[in-house]
């Protein structure tokens, strides 16, 4: 009776820990990367002709459509050049018609011998010269017409326009003065870098899906989170990867595309993208607080039926549904300490209270 009382007292003095079986279910591991959004298409608006800016035809930051008039360069010098070129075409046309009549007349007279062969040759030379002048005048008119057309600077694509960078009255230099920029809005691209090890894993899984990384891993679905929107995620798909590993960084740039009809996502914005890092497989999941550290390795504390504690080295993976994926070290049949880890020491005995871990941390608490 005294022995039983002593054992009971010792049992009461044992540290109390909470233990549970790991969650074991089919999972797809996610890898997280930091990247930046970029517009699918973007263009810097510059003039093709020089002149003074005469008119701005848009509101700063507005949505514009392809072909909308944005800027107008002073057209008067180019209109005058166009009119002069057109008059030269008229002159060349009349000269060509006259030389053609002269040549036709000379050819008729040559049939009766009333004109020399040399004169016929002169008429033919004059006609060919008039043809060349007509071609030159027509080319000059096309050039003047293009320059006049270029005085109206139109949107080459639809998208969101930036502010005007040049005010009316300023001199605009061709191909150098930046007037504004336009970026497309929907869809929007997201670029991030992966290292060689992860690329090899993704390429292998993409092949299993019947695709390749360079072609978007078969349209692999991904999600991205941005600052101040922790609860909201944006869903998209991988659609491109570069065709080589960068020698300097040892990484490969990968692109995902996202619908952006409401324009919330902006070029230049940072985000965190989650990419499925594996094919579906049976995974072992444990709470993060159940994982300890022993120098440079991660450990989980196991407890047997007698309450004896032992340490098990593990290799961890990403967070999934509030749990940490254990890639190596556990089979899922062990009993692990999930609360009171600070009281657990390998080789010591503890008092165990068993609980059941829910499938997802967000959906339920521990159930006794």
mmCIF file of C-alpha atoms in Angstrom:
data_model
loop_
_atom_site.group_PDB
_atom_site.id
_atom_site.type_symbol
_atom_site.label_atom_id
_atom_site.label_comp_id
_atom_site.label_asym_id
_atom_site.label_seq_id
_atom_site.Cartn_x
_atom_site.Cartn_y
_atom_site.Cartn_z
ATOM 1 C CA UNK A 1 0.000 0.000 0.000
ATOM 2 C CA UNK A 2 2.914 2.307 0.788
ATOM 3 C CA UNK A 3 4.525 1.384 -2.555
ATOM 4 C CA UNK A 4 1.328 2.244 -4.416
ATOM 5 C CA UNK A 5 1.115 5.624 -2.686
ATOM 6 C CA UNK A 6 4.731 6.389 -3.575
ATOM 7 C CA UNK A 7 4.190 5.496 -7.251
ATOM 8 C CA UNK A 8 1.056 7.625 -7.342
ATOM 9 C CA UNK A 9 2.964 10.570 -5.863
ATOM 10 C CA UNK A 10 5.775 10.172 -8.373
ATOM 11 C CA UNK A 11 3.233 10.006 -11.217
ATOM 12 C CA UNK A 12 1.616 13.187 -9.985
ATOM 13 C CA UNK A 13 5.008 14.943 -10.085
ATOM 14 C CA UNK A 14 5.698 14.017 -13.732
ATOM 15 C CA UNK A 15 5.481 16.916 -16.237
ATOM 16 C CA UNK A 16 2.247 16.893 -18.231
ATOM 17 C CA UNK A 17 2.447 17.033 -22.037
ATOM 18 C CA UNK A 18 -0.142 16.821 -24.787
ATOM 19 C CA UNK A 19 0.475 14.209 -27.457
ATOM 20 C CA UNK A 20 -1.232 13.142 -30.665
ATOM 21 C CA UNK A 21 -0.829 11.098 -33.787
ATOM 22 C CA UNK A 22 0.369 13.086 -36.840
ATOM 23 C CA UNK A 23 -2.178 13.920 -39.540
ATOM 24 C CA UNK A 24 -1.671 11.588 -42.502
ATOM 25 C CA UNK A 25 -3.475 12.293 -45.775
ATOM 26 C CA UNK A 26 -2.904 12.876 -49.473
ATOM 27 C CA UNK A 27 -1.256 16.253 -50.042
ATOM 28 C CA UNK A 28 0.362 18.378 -52.709
ATOM 29 C CA UNK A 29 3.287 20.327 -51.292
ATOM 30 C CA UNK A 30 3.534 24.027 -52.064
ATOM 31 C CA UNK A 31 6.703 26.068 -52.482
ATOM 32 C CA UNK A 32 6.585 29.824 -51.871
ATOM 33 C CA UNK A 33 8.520 32.433 -53.833
ATOM 34 C CA UNK A 34 8.685 36.202 -53.844
ATOM 35 C CA UNK A 35 8.217 37.857 -57.219
ATOM 36 C CA UNK A 36 6.952 40.926 -58.987
ATOM 37 C CA UNK A 37 4.027 41.676 -61.273
ATOM 38 C CA UNK A 38 4.744 43.014 -64.745
ATOM 39 C CA UNK A 39 2.462 44.097 -67.550
ATOM 40 C CA UNK A 40 2.082 41.645 -70.410
ATOM 41 C CA UNK A 41 2.760 44.499 -72.844
ATOM 42 C CA UNK A 42 4.134 47.962 -72.177
ATOM 43 C CA UNK A 43 5.188 50.715 -74.538
ATOM 44 C CA UNK A 44 7.004 54.011 -74.216
ATOM 45 C CA UNK A 45 5.278 56.678 -76.313
ATOM 46 C CA UNK A 46 7.647 58.818 -78.399
ATOM 47 C CA UNK A 47 7.174 60.957 -81.476
ATOM 48 C CA UNK A 48 8.498 59.996 -84.906
ATOM 49 C CA UNK A 49 8.769 63.622 -86.024
ATOM 50 C CA UNK A 50 10.118 66.761 -84.397
ATOM 51 C CA UNK A 51 8.065 69.799 -83.590
ATOM 52 C CA UNK A 52 6.316 71.703 -80.835
ATOM 53 C CA UNK A 53 3.649 69.857 -78.873
ATOM 54 C CA UNK A 54 0.298 71.362 -79.832
ATOM 55 C CA UNK A 55 -2.321 69.278 -77.993
ATOM 56 C CA UNK A 56 -2.731 66.550 -75.347
ATOM 57 C CA UNK A 57 -5.888 64.488 -75.838
ATOM 58 C CA UNK A 58 -6.089 62.240 -72.751
ATOM 59 C CA UNK A 59 -6.514 62.416 -68.990
ATOM 60 C CA UNK A 60 -3.566 61.339 -66.863
ATOM 61 C CA UNK A 61 -3.986 57.740 -65.686
ATOM 62 C CA UNK A 62 -6.977 57.010 -67.906
ATOM 63 C CA UNK A 63 -7.767 53.786 -69.725
ATOM 64 C CA UNK A 64 -7.120 54.182 -73.443
ATOM 65 C CA UNK A 65 -7.967 52.021 -76.433
ATOM 66 C CA UNK A 66 -5.752 51.121 -79.337
ATOM 67 C CA UNK A 67 -5.915 53.916 -81.918
ATOM 68 C CA UNK A 68 -6.988 56.685 -79.502
ATOM 69 C CA UNK A 69 -5.403 60.082 -80.209
ATOM 70 C CA UNK A 70 -2.927 60.979 -77.454
ATOM 71 C CA UNK A 71 -0.760 63.893 -78.653
ATOM 72 C CA UNK A 72 -0.695 66.262 -81.618
ATOM 73 C CA UNK A 73 2.494 67.877 -82.891
ATOM 74 C CA UNK A 74 2.164 71.249 -84.650
ATOM 75 C CA UNK A 75 0.979 70.136 -88.091
ATOM 76 C CA UNK A 76 1.470 73.353 -90.074
ATOM 77 C CA UNK A 77 5.043 72.739 -91.311
ATOM 78 C CA UNK A 78 4.199 69.159 -92.250
ATOM 79 C CA UNK A 79 0.959 70.205 -93.974
ATOM 80 C CA UNK A 80 2.965 72.711 -96.025
ATOM 81 C CA UNK A 81 5.523 70.033 -96.910
ATOM 82 C CA UNK A 82 2.701 67.699 -97.924
ATOM 83 C CA UNK A 83 1.109 70.349 -100.137
ATOM 84 C CA UNK A 84 4.463 71.070 -101.809
ATOM 85 C CA UNK A 85 5.074 67.370 -102.439
ATOM 86 C CA UNK A 86 1.584 66.987 -103.866
ATOM 87 C CA UNK A 87 2.179 69.852 -106.271
ATOM 88 C CA UNK A 88 5.408 68.217 -107.420
ATOM 89 C CA UNK A 89 3.433 65.064 -108.158
ATOM 90 C CA UNK A 90 1.014 67.109 -110.258
ATOM 91 C CA UNK A 91 3.929 68.652 -112.182
ATOM 92 C CA UNK A 92 5.572 65.276 -112.724
ATOM 93 C CA UNK A 93 2.264 63.781 -113.822
ATOM 94 C CA UNK A 94 1.682 66.444 -116.469
ATOM 95 C CA UNK A 95 5.277 66.091 -117.692
ATOM 96 C CA UNK A 96 4.851 62.332 -117.921
ATOM 97 C CA UNK A 97 1.623 62.682 -119.907
ATOM 98 C CA UNK A 98 3.239 65.190 -122.284
ATOM 99 C CA UNK A 99 6.355 63.044 -122.816
ATOM 100 C CA UNK A 100 4.134 60.034 -123.475
ATOM 101 C CA UNK A 101 2.210 61.928 -126.188
ATOM 102 C CA UNK A 102 5.509 63.060 -127.736
ATOM 103 C CA UNK A 103 6.816 59.507 -127.773
ATOM 104 C CA UNK A 104 3.592 58.141 -129.306
ATOM 105 C CA UNK A 105 3.696 60.832 -132.045
ATOM 106 C CA UNK A 106 7.351 60.072 -132.776
ATOM 107 C CA UNK A 107 6.590 56.357 -133.058
ATOM 108 C CA UNK A 108 3.825 57.050 -135.634
ATOM 109 C CA UNK A 109 6.071 59.342 -137.679
ATOM 110 C CA UNK A 110 8.883 56.799 -137.581
ATOM 111 C CA UNK A 111 6.638 54.290 -139.356
ATOM 112 C CA UNK A 112 6.396 56.594 -142.418
ATOM 113 C CA UNK A 113 10.038 57.709 -142.247
ATOM 114 C CA UNK A 114 9.176 61.361 -141.517
ATOM 115 C CA UNK A 115 11.331 61.478 -138.355
ATOM 116 C CA UNK A 116 14.804 60.302 -137.625
ATOM 117 C CA UNK A 117 15.609 57.404 -135.326
ATOM 118 C CA UNK A 118 17.682 59.716 -133.115
ATOM 119 C CA UNK A 119 14.668 61.941 -132.516
ATOM 120 C CA UNK A 120 12.573 58.904 -131.539
ATOM 121 C CA UNK A 121 15.291 57.884 -129.111
ATOM 122 C CA UNK A 122 15.291 61.397 -127.606
ATOM 123 C CA UNK A 123 11.528 61.221 -127.113
ATOM 124 C CA UNK A 124 11.854 57.813 -125.446
ATOM 125 C CA UNK A 125 14.614 59.131 -123.174
ATOM 126 C CA UNK A 126 12.427 62.086 -122.179
ATOM 127 C CA UNK A 127 9.533 59.737 -121.418
ATOM 128 C CA UNK A 128 11.675 57.440 -119.245
ATOM 129 C CA UNK A 129 13.059 60.494 -117.424
ATOM 130 C CA UNK A 130 9.519 61.714 -116.799
ATOM 131 C CA UNK A 131 8.603 58.298 -115.418
ATOM 132 C CA UNK A 132 11.539 58.468 -112.997
ATOM 133 C CA UNK A 133 10.563 61.978 -111.918
ATOM 134 C CA UNK A 134 7.017 60.778 -111.322
ATOM 135 C CA UNK A 135 8.260 57.939 -109.143
ATOM 136 C CA UNK A 136 10.490 60.312 -107.167
ATOM 137 C CA UNK A 137 7.667 62.825 -106.678
ATOM 138 C CA UNK A 138 5.288 60.046 -105.575
ATOM 139 C CA UNK A 139 7.845 58.776 -103.040
ATOM 140 C CA UNK A 140 8.324 62.306 -101.692
ATOM 141 C CA UNK A 141 4.545 62.647 -101.341
ATOM 142 C CA UNK A 142 4.333 59.361 -99.416
ATOM 143 C CA UNK A 143 7.091 60.549 -97.085
ATOM 144 C CA UNK A 144 5.363 63.900 -96.526
ATOM 145 C CA UNK A 145 2.064 62.086 -95.938
ATOM 146 C CA UNK A 146 3.683 59.799 -93.343
ATOM 147 C CA UNK A 147 5.275 62.750 -91.531
ATOM 148 C CA UNK A 148 1.923 64.533 -91.471
ATOM 149 C CA UNK A 149 0.287 61.360 -90.134
ATOM 150 C CA UNK A 150 2.993 61.015 -87.484
ATOM 151 C CA UNK A 151 2.072 64.420 -86.052
ATOM 152 C CA UNK A 152 -0.944 62.657 -84.534
ATOM 153 C CA UNK A 153 0.440 60.223 -81.943
ATOM 154 C CA UNK A 154 -2.043 57.420 -81.255
ATOM 155 C CA UNK A 155 -2.157 54.609 -78.719
ATOM 156 C CA UNK A 156 -0.483 51.485 -80.159
ATOM 157 C CA UNK A 157 -2.312 49.242 -77.660
ATOM 158 C CA UNK A 158 -5.129 49.339 -75.121
ATOM 159 C CA UNK A 159 -4.274 49.777 -71.458
ATOM 160 C CA UNK A 160 -3.649 52.199 -68.614
ATOM 161 C CA UNK A 161 -1.779 55.360 -69.599
ATOM 162 C CA UNK A 162 0.657 57.208 -67.350
ATOM 163 C CA UNK A 163 0.757 60.978 -66.806
ATOM 164 C CA UNK A 164 1.900 63.318 -69.578
ATOM 165 C CA UNK A 165 5.636 63.899 -69.292
ATOM 166 C CA UNK A 166 5.792 66.880 -71.695
ATOM 167 C CA UNK A 167 3.587 69.970 -71.564
ATOM 168 C CA UNK A 168 2.023 71.732 -74.533
ATOM 169 C CA UNK A 169 4.436 74.188 -76.183
ATOM 170 C CA UNK A 170 7.606 72.178 -75.578
ATOM 171 C CA UNK A 171 9.834 71.026 -78.413
ATOM 172 C CA UNK A 172 9.608 67.280 -79.052
ATOM 173 C CA UNK A 173 12.591 65.491 -80.555
ATOM 174 C CA UNK A 174 11.939 62.419 -82.727
ATOM 175 C CA UNK A 175 12.616 58.987 -81.196
ATOM 176 C CA UNK A 176 14.097 60.483 -78.016
ATOM 177 C CA UNK A 177 11.586 62.616 -76.092
ATOM 178 C CA UNK A 178 9.531 60.340 -73.827
ATOM 179 C CA UNK A 179 5.938 61.566 -73.804
ATOM 180 C CA UNK A 180 4.245 58.932 -71.617
ATOM 181 C CA UNK A 181 3.909 55.164 -71.194
ATOM 182 C CA UNK A 182 1.066 52.655 -71.552
ATOM 183 C CA UNK A 183 0.794 49.269 -69.831
ATOM 184 C CA UNK A 184 -1.774 46.584 -70.460
ATOM 185 C CA UNK A 185 -3.997 45.678 -67.515
ATOM 186 C CA UNK A 186 -5.709 42.344 -68.086
ATOM 187 C CA UNK A 187 -4.199 39.784 -67.877
ATOM 188 C CA UNK A 188 -1.056 40.542 -65.858
ATOM 189 C CA UNK A 189 2.158 38.512 -65.539
ATOM 190 C CA UNK A 190 4.056 37.522 -62.391
ATOM 191 C CA UNK A 191 7.788 36.705 -62.569
ATOM 192 C CA UNK A 192 9.804 34.788 -59.964
ATOM 193 C CA UNK A 193 13.042 32.792 -59.803
ATOM 194 C CA UNK A 194 13.563 29.136 -58.861
ATOM 195 C CA UNK A 195 16.868 27.413 -58.152
ATOM 196 C CA UNK A 196 18.260 24.415 -59.993
ATOM 197 C CA UNK A 197 17.063 21.849 -57.432
ATOM 198 C CA UNK A 198 13.472 23.043 -57.519
ATOM 199 C CA UNK A 199 13.540 23.439 -61.291
ATOM 200 C CA UNK A 200 14.554 19.802 -61.652
ATOM 201 C CA UNK A 201 11.675 18.753 -59.387
ATOM 202 C CA UNK A 202 9.166 20.934 -61.280
ATOM 203 C CA UNK A 203 10.415 19.739 -64.663
ATOM 204 C CA UNK A 204 10.034 16.120 -63.571
ATOM 205 C CA UNK A 205 6.487 16.707 -62.315
ATOM 206 C CA UNK A 206 5.610 18.682 -65.460
ATOM 207 C CA UNK A 207 6.709 15.722 -67.557
ATOM 208 C CA UNK A 208 4.434 13.470 -65.479
ATOM 209 C CA UNK A 209 1.562 15.861 -66.310
ATOM 210 C CA UNK A 210 2.404 15.675 -69.996
ATOM 211 C CA UNK A 211 3.901 19.174 -70.323
ATOM 212 C CA UNK A 212 7.154 21.081 -69.918
ATOM 213 C CA UNK A 213 8.267 23.950 -67.685
ATOM 214 C CA UNK A 214 9.034 26.169 -70.700
ATOM 215 C CA UNK A 215 5.403 25.812 -71.802
ATOM 216 C CA UNK A 216 3.911 26.430 -68.360
ATOM 217 C CA UNK A 217 4.105 22.908 -66.880
ATOM 218 C CA UNK A 218 0.828 22.018 -68.537
ATOM 219 C CA UNK A 219 -1.016 25.074 -67.221
ATOM 220 C CA UNK A 220 -0.182 24.354 -63.563
ATOM 221 C CA UNK A 221 -2.480 26.352 -61.276
ATOM 222 C CA UNK A 222 -0.845 28.692 -58.745
ATOM 223 C CA UNK A 223 -1.966 31.325 -56.232
ATOM 224 C CA UNK A 224 -0.371 34.615 -55.231
ATOM 225 C CA UNK A 225 -0.819 36.830 -52.180
ATOM 226 C CA UNK A 226 0.002 40.532 -52.045
ATOM 227 C CA UNK A 227 0.669 42.935 -49.176
ATOM 228 C CA UNK A 228 -2.308 43.880 -46.964
ATOM 229 C CA UNK A 229 -4.471 41.154 -48.523
ATOM 230 C CA UNK A 230 -3.550 38.186 -46.316
ATOM 231 C CA UNK A 231 -6.973 36.583 -46.666
ATOM 232 C CA UNK A 232 -7.390 37.173 -50.405
ATOM 233 C CA UNK A 233 -5.551 35.084 -52.976
ATOM 234 C CA UNK A 234 -5.373 35.510 -56.723
ATOM 235 C CA UNK A 235 -5.487 32.367 -58.840
ATOM 236 C CA UNK A 236 -3.547 31.986 -62.062
ATOM 237 C CA UNK A 237 -1.510 29.555 -64.112
ATOM 238 C CA UNK A 238 2.120 29.042 -65.022
ATOM 239 C CA UNK A 239 2.641 29.734 -68.703
ATOM 240 C CA UNK A 240 6.380 30.134 -69.346
ATOM 241 C CA UNK A 241 9.900 29.424 -68.081
ATOM 242 C CA UNK A 242 13.200 30.528 -69.565
ATOM 243 C CA UNK A 243 15.130 28.037 -71.663
ATOM 244 C CA UNK A 244 18.302 28.036 -69.563
ATOM 245 C CA UNK A 245 19.681 28.418 -66.040
ATOM 246 C CA UNK A 246 21.343 31.779 -65.404
ATOM 247 C CA UNK A 247 25.094 31.211 -64.980
ATOM 248 C CA UNK A 248 25.518 34.080 -62.521
ATOM 249 C CA UNK A 249 22.649 33.270 -60.134
ATOM 250 C CA UNK A 250 21.988 29.576 -60.730
ATOM 251 C CA UNK A 251 18.291 30.312 -61.063
ATOM 252 C CA UNK A 252 15.656 30.192 -63.772
ATOM 253 C CA UNK A 253 12.988 32.835 -64.250
ATOM 254 C CA UNK A 254 9.433 31.516 -64.369
ATOM 255 C CA UNK A 255 6.239 33.354 -65.321
ATOM 256 C CA UNK A 256 2.645 32.959 -64.242
ATOM 257 C CA UNK A 257 -0.313 34.838 -65.668
ATOM 258 C CA UNK A 258 -3.324 36.103 -63.706
ATOM 259 C CA UNK A 259 -6.689 37.558 -64.757
ATOM 260 C CA UNK A 260 -6.938 41.195 -63.653
ATOM 261 C CA UNK A 261 -10.268 42.500 -64.917
ATOM 262 C CA UNK A 262 -10.757 44.813 -61.931
ATOM 263 C CA UNK A 263 -7.231 46.233 -62.223
ATOM 264 C CA UNK A 264 -6.314 45.578 -58.578
ATOM 265 C CA UNK A 265 -2.948 44.071 -59.466
ATOM 266 C CA UNK A 266 -0.461 46.647 -60.696
ATOM 267 C CA UNK A 267 2.866 46.291 -62.549
ATOM 268 C CA UNK A 268 5.786 46.543 -60.132
ATOM 269 C CA UNK A 269 3.808 45.142 -57.184
ATOM 270 C CA UNK A 270 5.516 42.459 -55.077
ATOM 271 C CA UNK A 271 3.741 39.243 -54.161
ATOM 272 C CA UNK A 272 4.250 35.773 -52.726
ATOM 273 C CA UNK A 273 3.380 32.938 -55.063
ATOM 274 C CA UNK A 274 2.616 29.376 -53.990
ATOM 275 C CA UNK A 275 3.506 26.738 -56.562
ATOM 276 C CA UNK A 276 2.574 23.050 -56.188
ATOM 277 C CA UNK A 277 5.962 21.445 -55.548
ATOM 278 C CA UNK A 278 4.965 17.807 -55.938
ATOM 279 C CA UNK A 279 2.465 15.390 -57.360
ATOM 280 C CA UNK A 280 -0.285 14.164 -54.975
ATOM 281 C CA UNK A 281 1.182 11.788 -52.354
ATOM 282 C CA UNK A 282 0.580 10.574 -48.804
ATOM 283 C CA UNK A 283 2.030 13.152 -46.421
ATOM 284 C CA UNK A 284 2.723 13.405 -42.686
ATOM 285 C CA UNK A 285 1.640 16.696 -41.090
ATOM 286 C CA UNK A 286 2.461 17.988 -37.595
ATOM 287 C CA UNK A 287 1.950 21.333 -35.829
ATOM 288 C CA UNK A 288 4.856 23.757 -36.041
ATOM 289 C CA UNK A 289 5.033 24.011 -32.245
ATOM 290 C CA UNK A 290 5.787 20.273 -32.074
ATOM 291 C CA UNK A 291 9.071 20.772 -33.934
ATOM 292 C CA UNK A 292 12.188 21.618 -31.964
ATOM 293 C CA UNK A 293 15.768 22.382 -32.929
ATOM 294 C CA UNK A 294 18.969 20.552 -32.047
ATOM 295 C CA UNK A 295 21.863 22.596 -33.395
ATOM 296 C CA UNK A 296 21.492 22.440 -37.202
ATOM 297 C CA UNK A 297 18.710 19.862 -37.397
ATOM 298 C CA UNK A 298 14.992 19.715 -36.670
ATOM 299 C CA UNK A 299 13.614 17.162 -34.188
ATOM 300 C CA UNK A 300 10.231 15.883 -33.031
ATOM 301 C CA UNK A 301 9.755 14.391 -29.544
ATOM 302 C CA UNK A 302 8.112 10.960 -29.470
ATOM 303 C CA UNK A 303 6.510 9.351 -26.450
ATOM 304 C CA UNK A 304 5.822 5.633 -25.994
ATOM 305 C CA UNK A 305 3.074 3.838 -24.066
ATOM 306 C CA UNK A 306 5.108 4.028 -20.851
ATOM 307 C CA UNK A 307 5.535 7.774 -21.179
ATOM 308 C CA UNK A 308 9.240 7.657 -22.124
ATOM 309 C CA UNK A 309 10.423 10.513 -24.373
ATOM 310 C CA UNK A 310 12.763 10.124 -27.359
ATOM 311 C CA UNK A 311 13.929 12.551 -30.035
ATOM 312 C CA UNK A 312 13.486 11.890 -33.761
ATOM 313 C CA UNK A 313 15.357 13.966 -36.409
ATOM 314 C CA UNK A 314 13.082 15.045 -39.264
ATOM 315 C CA UNK A 315 13.326 16.921 -42.538
ATOM 316 C CA UNK A 316 10.606 19.530 -42.805
ATOM 317 C CA UNK A 317 8.724 20.902 -45.774
ATOM 318 C CA UNK A 318 6.301 23.790 -46.326
ATOM 319 C CA UNK A 319 3.259 24.786 -44.286
ATOM 320 C CA UNK A 320 0.006 23.229 -45.481
ATOM 321 C CA UNK A 321 -3.409 23.858 -43.897
ATOM 322 C CA UNK A 322 -1.695 25.168 -40.770
ATOM 323 C CA UNK A 323 0.593 22.142 -40.393
ATOM 324 C CA UNK A 324 4.238 21.565 -41.263
ATOM 325 C CA UNK A 325 4.908 18.854 -43.825
ATOM 326 C CA UNK A 326 7.414 16.233 -42.632
ATOM 327 C CA UNK A 327 9.274 15.023 -45.678
ATOM 328 C CA UNK A 328 11.488 12.514 -43.875
ATOM 329 C CA UNK A 329 11.721 10.995 -40.391
ATOM 330 C CA UNK A 330 8.113 10.045 -39.521
ATOM 331 C CA UNK A 331 5.781 7.352 -40.835
ATOM 332 C CA UNK A 332 2.607 8.747 -39.222
ATOM 333 C CA UNK A 333 2.183 5.902 -36.707
ATOM 334 C CA UNK A 334 4.228 7.614 -33.980
ATOM 335 C CA UNK A 335 2.846 9.502 -30.992
ATOM 336 C CA UNK A 336 4.367 12.985 -30.910
ATOM 337 C CA UNK A 337 4.338 15.678 -28.260
ATOM 338 C CA UNK A 338 2.409 18.674 -29.585
ATOM 339 C CA UNK A 339 2.185 20.776 -26.417
ATOM 340 C CA UNK A 340 4.627 21.031 -23.502
ATOM 341 C CA UNK A 341 7.713 20.381 -25.623
ATOM 342 C CA UNK A 342 9.792 22.453 -23.200
ATOM 343 C CA UNK A 343 9.158 19.835 -20.477
ATOM 344 C CA UNK A 344 10.248 16.928 -22.689
ATOM 345 C CA UNK A 345 13.763 15.566 -22.443
ATOM 346 C CA UNK A 346 14.952 12.422 -24.250
ATOM 347 C CA UNK A 347 15.184 9.520 -21.798
ATOM 348 C CA UNK A 348 12.811 11.071 -19.244
ATOM 349 C CA UNK A 349 9.253 10.132 -18.411
ATOM 350 C CA UNK A 350 6.205 12.368 -18.802
ATOM 351 C CA UNK A 351 2.491 12.181 -18.147
ATOM 352 C CA UNK A 352 0.632 12.094 -21.473
ATOM 353 C CA UNK A 353 -2.742 13.567 -22.346
ATOM 354 C CA UNK A 354 -3.845 12.370 -25.784
ATOM 355 C CA UNK A 355 -5.705 14.585 -28.249
ATOM 356 C CA UNK A 356 -6.793 14.270 -31.880
ATOM 357 C CA UNK A 357 -5.441 16.699 -34.438
ATOM 358 C CA UNK A 358 -8.073 18.148 -36.828
ATOM 359 C CA UNK A 359 -7.531 17.842 -40.612
ATOM 360 C CA UNK A 360 -6.931 21.597 -40.810
ATOM 361 C CA UNK A 361 -5.827 23.972 -38.072
ATOM 362 C CA UNK A 362 -8.088 26.741 -39.394
ATOM 363 C CA UNK A 363 -11.267 24.680 -39.148
ATOM 364 C CA UNK A 364 -11.151 23.319 -35.618
ATOM 365 C CA UNK A 365 -9.278 23.231 -32.372
ATOM 366 C CA UNK A 366 -7.874 20.181 -30.658
ATOM 367 C CA UNK A 367 -10.509 17.636 -29.777
ATOM 368 C CA UNK A 368 -10.148 15.744 -26.509
#
